[in-house]
XYZ file of C-alpha atoms in Angstrom:
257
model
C -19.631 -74.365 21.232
C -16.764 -72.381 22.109
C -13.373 -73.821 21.482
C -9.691 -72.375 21.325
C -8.022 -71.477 17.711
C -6.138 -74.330 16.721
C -1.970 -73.063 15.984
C -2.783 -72.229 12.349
C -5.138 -69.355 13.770
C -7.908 -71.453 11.044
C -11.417 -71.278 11.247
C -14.268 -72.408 8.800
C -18.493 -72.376 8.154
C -19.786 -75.507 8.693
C -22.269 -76.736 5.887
C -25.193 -78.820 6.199
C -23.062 -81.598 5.005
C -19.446 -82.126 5.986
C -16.777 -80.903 8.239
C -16.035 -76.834 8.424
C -13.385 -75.602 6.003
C -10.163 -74.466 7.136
C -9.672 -70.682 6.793
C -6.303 -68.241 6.930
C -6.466 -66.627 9.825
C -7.009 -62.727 9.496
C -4.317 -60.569 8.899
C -2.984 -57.399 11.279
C -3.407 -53.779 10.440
C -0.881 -51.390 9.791
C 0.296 -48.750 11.811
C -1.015 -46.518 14.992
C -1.614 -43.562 17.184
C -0.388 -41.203 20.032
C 2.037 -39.359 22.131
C 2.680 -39.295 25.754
C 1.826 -42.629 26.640
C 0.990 -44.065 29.622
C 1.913 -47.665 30.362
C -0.650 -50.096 27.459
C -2.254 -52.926 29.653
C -0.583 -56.644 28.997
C -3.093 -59.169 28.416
C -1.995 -60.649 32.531
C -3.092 -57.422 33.640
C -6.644 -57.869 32.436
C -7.061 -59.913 35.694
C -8.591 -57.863 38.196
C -7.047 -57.594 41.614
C -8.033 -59.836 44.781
C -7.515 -57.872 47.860
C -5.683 -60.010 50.301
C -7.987 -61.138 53.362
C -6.796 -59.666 57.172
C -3.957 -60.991 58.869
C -4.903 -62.229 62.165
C -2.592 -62.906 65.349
C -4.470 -66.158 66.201
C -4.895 -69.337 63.978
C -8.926 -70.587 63.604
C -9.137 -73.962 63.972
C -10.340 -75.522 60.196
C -12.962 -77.166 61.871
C -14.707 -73.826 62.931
C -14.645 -72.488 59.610
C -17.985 -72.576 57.708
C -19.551 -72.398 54.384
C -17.565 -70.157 52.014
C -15.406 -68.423 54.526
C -13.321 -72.040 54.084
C -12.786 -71.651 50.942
C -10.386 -69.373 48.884
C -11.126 -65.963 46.422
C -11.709 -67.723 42.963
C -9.526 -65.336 40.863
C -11.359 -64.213 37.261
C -10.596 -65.874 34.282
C -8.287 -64.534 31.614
C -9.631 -64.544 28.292
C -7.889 -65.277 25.032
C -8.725 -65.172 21.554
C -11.158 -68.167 20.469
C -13.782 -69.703 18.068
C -17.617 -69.470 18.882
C -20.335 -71.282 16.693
C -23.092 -69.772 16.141
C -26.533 -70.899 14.365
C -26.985 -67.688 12.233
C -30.640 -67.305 11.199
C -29.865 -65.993 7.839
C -30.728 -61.977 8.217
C -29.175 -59.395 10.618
C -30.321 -60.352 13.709
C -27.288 -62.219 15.158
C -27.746 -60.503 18.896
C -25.013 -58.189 18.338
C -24.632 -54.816 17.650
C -21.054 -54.465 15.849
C -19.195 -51.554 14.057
C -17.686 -51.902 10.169
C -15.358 -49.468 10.005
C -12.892 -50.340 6.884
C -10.535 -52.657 8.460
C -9.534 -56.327 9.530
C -12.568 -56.795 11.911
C -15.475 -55.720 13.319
C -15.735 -54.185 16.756
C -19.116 -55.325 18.893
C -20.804 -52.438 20.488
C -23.354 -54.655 22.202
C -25.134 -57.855 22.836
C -28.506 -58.342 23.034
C -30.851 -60.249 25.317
C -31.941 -62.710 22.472
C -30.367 -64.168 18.894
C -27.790 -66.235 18.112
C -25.071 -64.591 20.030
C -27.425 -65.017 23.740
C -27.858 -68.400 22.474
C -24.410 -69.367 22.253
C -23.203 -67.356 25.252
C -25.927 -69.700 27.254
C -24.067 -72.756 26.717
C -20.487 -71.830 27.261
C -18.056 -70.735 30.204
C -17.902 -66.723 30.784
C -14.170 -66.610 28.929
C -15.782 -68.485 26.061
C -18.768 -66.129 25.978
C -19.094 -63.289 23.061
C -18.882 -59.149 25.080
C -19.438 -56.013 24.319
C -15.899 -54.857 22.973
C -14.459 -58.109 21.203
C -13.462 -57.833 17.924
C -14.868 -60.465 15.452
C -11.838 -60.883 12.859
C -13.167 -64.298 10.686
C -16.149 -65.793 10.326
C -16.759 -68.823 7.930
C -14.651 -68.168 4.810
C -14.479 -64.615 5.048
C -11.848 -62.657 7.332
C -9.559 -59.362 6.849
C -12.279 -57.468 5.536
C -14.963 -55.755 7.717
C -17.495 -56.030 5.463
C -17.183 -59.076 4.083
C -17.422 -59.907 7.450
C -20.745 -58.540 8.010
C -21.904 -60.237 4.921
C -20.847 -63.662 6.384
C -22.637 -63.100 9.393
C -25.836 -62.824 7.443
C -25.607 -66.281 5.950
C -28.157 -69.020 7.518
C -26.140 -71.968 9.301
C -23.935 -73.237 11.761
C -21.124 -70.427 11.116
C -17.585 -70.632 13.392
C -16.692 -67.292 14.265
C -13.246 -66.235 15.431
C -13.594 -63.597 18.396
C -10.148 -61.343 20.210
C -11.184 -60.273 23.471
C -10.205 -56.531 23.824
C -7.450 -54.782 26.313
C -8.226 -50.890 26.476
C -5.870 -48.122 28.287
C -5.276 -44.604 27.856
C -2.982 -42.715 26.038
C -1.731 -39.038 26.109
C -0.876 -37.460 23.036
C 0.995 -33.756 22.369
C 1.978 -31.940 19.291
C 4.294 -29.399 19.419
C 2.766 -27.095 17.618
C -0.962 -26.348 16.957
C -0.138 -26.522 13.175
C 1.758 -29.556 13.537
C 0.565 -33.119 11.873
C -0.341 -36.069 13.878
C 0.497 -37.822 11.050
C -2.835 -40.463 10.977
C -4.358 -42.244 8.691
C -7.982 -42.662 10.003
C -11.236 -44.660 9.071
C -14.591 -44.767 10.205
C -18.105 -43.889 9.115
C -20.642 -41.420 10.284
C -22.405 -44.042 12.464
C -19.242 -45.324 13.972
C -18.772 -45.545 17.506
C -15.329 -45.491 17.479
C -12.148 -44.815 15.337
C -9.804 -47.495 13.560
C -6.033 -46.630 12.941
C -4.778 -47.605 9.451
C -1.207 -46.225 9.217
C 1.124 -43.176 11.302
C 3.534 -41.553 9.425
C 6.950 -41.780 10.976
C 6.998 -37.867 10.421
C 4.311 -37.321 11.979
C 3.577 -36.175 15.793
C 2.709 -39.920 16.686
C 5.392 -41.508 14.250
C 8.331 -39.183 16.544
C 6.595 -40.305 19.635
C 6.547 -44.181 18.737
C 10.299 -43.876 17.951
C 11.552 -43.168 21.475
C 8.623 -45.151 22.967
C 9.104 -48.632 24.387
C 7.090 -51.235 22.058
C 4.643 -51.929 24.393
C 3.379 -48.127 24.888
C 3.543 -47.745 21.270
C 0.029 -47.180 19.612
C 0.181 -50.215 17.036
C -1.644 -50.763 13.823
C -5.447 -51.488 14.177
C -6.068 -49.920 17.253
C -9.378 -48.234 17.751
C -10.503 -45.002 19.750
C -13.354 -44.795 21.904
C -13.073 -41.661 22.897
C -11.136 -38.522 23.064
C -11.246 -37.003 26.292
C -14.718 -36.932 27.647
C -15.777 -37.053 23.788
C -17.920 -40.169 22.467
C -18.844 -40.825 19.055
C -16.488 -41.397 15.523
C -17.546 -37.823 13.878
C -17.129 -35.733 17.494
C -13.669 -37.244 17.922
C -12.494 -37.292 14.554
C -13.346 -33.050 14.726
C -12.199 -32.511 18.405
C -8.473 -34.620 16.983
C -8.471 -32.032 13.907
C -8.888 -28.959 16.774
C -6.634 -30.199 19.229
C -3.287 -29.681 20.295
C -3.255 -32.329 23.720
C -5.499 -34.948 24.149
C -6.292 -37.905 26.138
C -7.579 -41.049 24.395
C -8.976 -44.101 25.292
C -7.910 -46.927 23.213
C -9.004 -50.743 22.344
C -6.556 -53.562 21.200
C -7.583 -56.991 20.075
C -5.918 -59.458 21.687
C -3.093 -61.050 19.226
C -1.688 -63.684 21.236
């Protein structure tokens, strides 16, 4: 069931026989994206906001408060990074939709109703449960390599699978010129949803922006772009970035911590 990544970040399959094998953890990416940021989201500001109840002039006596009005707003959960097992049925239907752009990890898209990933979600608290928009970035033996990823999931067993919850935010980005570079090195694949960051040249548009910007409104290595304005869809984006001089992009991170 789902468990917290011991300090090592190490995660293993688990074979018929025997105790899972201890994995490296998966590696970061390189570099990133943008210009004209707004303010990224810290992972404390994935809580959402409780509105704070009325003031009123009188006190209520305890005793004449019922039912749940006595008891306080449960504030949501924050979720970290951690390890799900899952009993993978041996072919591709693991519940999940996911996208394998070259990279780290893969991105989920969406979970399904049934498979391994419903079954596991069933059993475990919501922050322990597997969303649309983690990133999967180990499973079993296999980890800094999207595909081999995907392979792994396709083995039959008990598999442990190492899952970073995602913070999105937008970003606004400028070049100065309509001829000038953004200065991105891009992957993704004609089914993609969305658009992994490999590397930003520091001569670049987004390489001068990151310079002046505060490291926490810098676009870092391994981000991944859902969308480009109102624009959806890896092959849309990627032409509508090649066209454009301003643009506003939405952006996932994997939570690191």
């Amino acid at each position: 069931f789902g468990s917290r990544p011991d300090p090592r970040g190490r995660i293993g399959r688990t074979a018929a026989r025997g105790a899972p094998r201890a994995l490296p953890a998966a590696s970061g990416m390189l570099s990133l994206f943008a210009c004209c940021a707004c303010p990224a989201e810290s992972v404390e500001q994935q809580l959402a906001h409780v509105e704070a109840l009325p003031v009123h002039s009188e006190k209520v006596p305890a005793s004449e408060v019922q039912g749940d009005l006595a008891k306080p707003p449960e504030r949501p959960r924050l979720r970290l990074p951690f390890v799900a097992r899952l009993e993978l049925p041996g072919d591709e239907r693991i519940g999940a939709e996911v996208d394998v752009p070259s990279g780290p990890w893969l991105r989920i898209n969406r979970v399904t109703t049934n498979g391994a990933v419903a079954s596991y979600n069933a059993t475990v608290e919501p922050e322990l449960q597997i969303q649309e928009g983690d990133f999967i970035d180990a499973v079993g033996n296999a980890s800094s390599d999207a595909k081999r990823l995907l392979d792994e999931l396709k083995l039959p067993g008990l598999s442990e699978v190492s899952i970073r919850p995602a913070v999105t935010f937008v970003v606004n980005v400028e070049k100065p010129t309509m001829t000038s570079s953004w200065g991105l090195d891009l992957s993704f694949s004609s089914t993609s949803k969305g658009i992994l960051v490999n590397k930003v040249s520091d001569e670049g548009a987004v390489g001068r922006y990151n310079a002046q910007a505060p490291d926490v409104r810098q676009i870092q290595p391994g981000d991944y772009i859902l969308r480009v304005g109102a624009v959806s869809g890896a092959s849309r984006m990627h032409s509508t970035l090649v066209s454009a001089q301003s643009l506003e992009l939405q952006v996932a991170r994997p939570i690191m911590a």
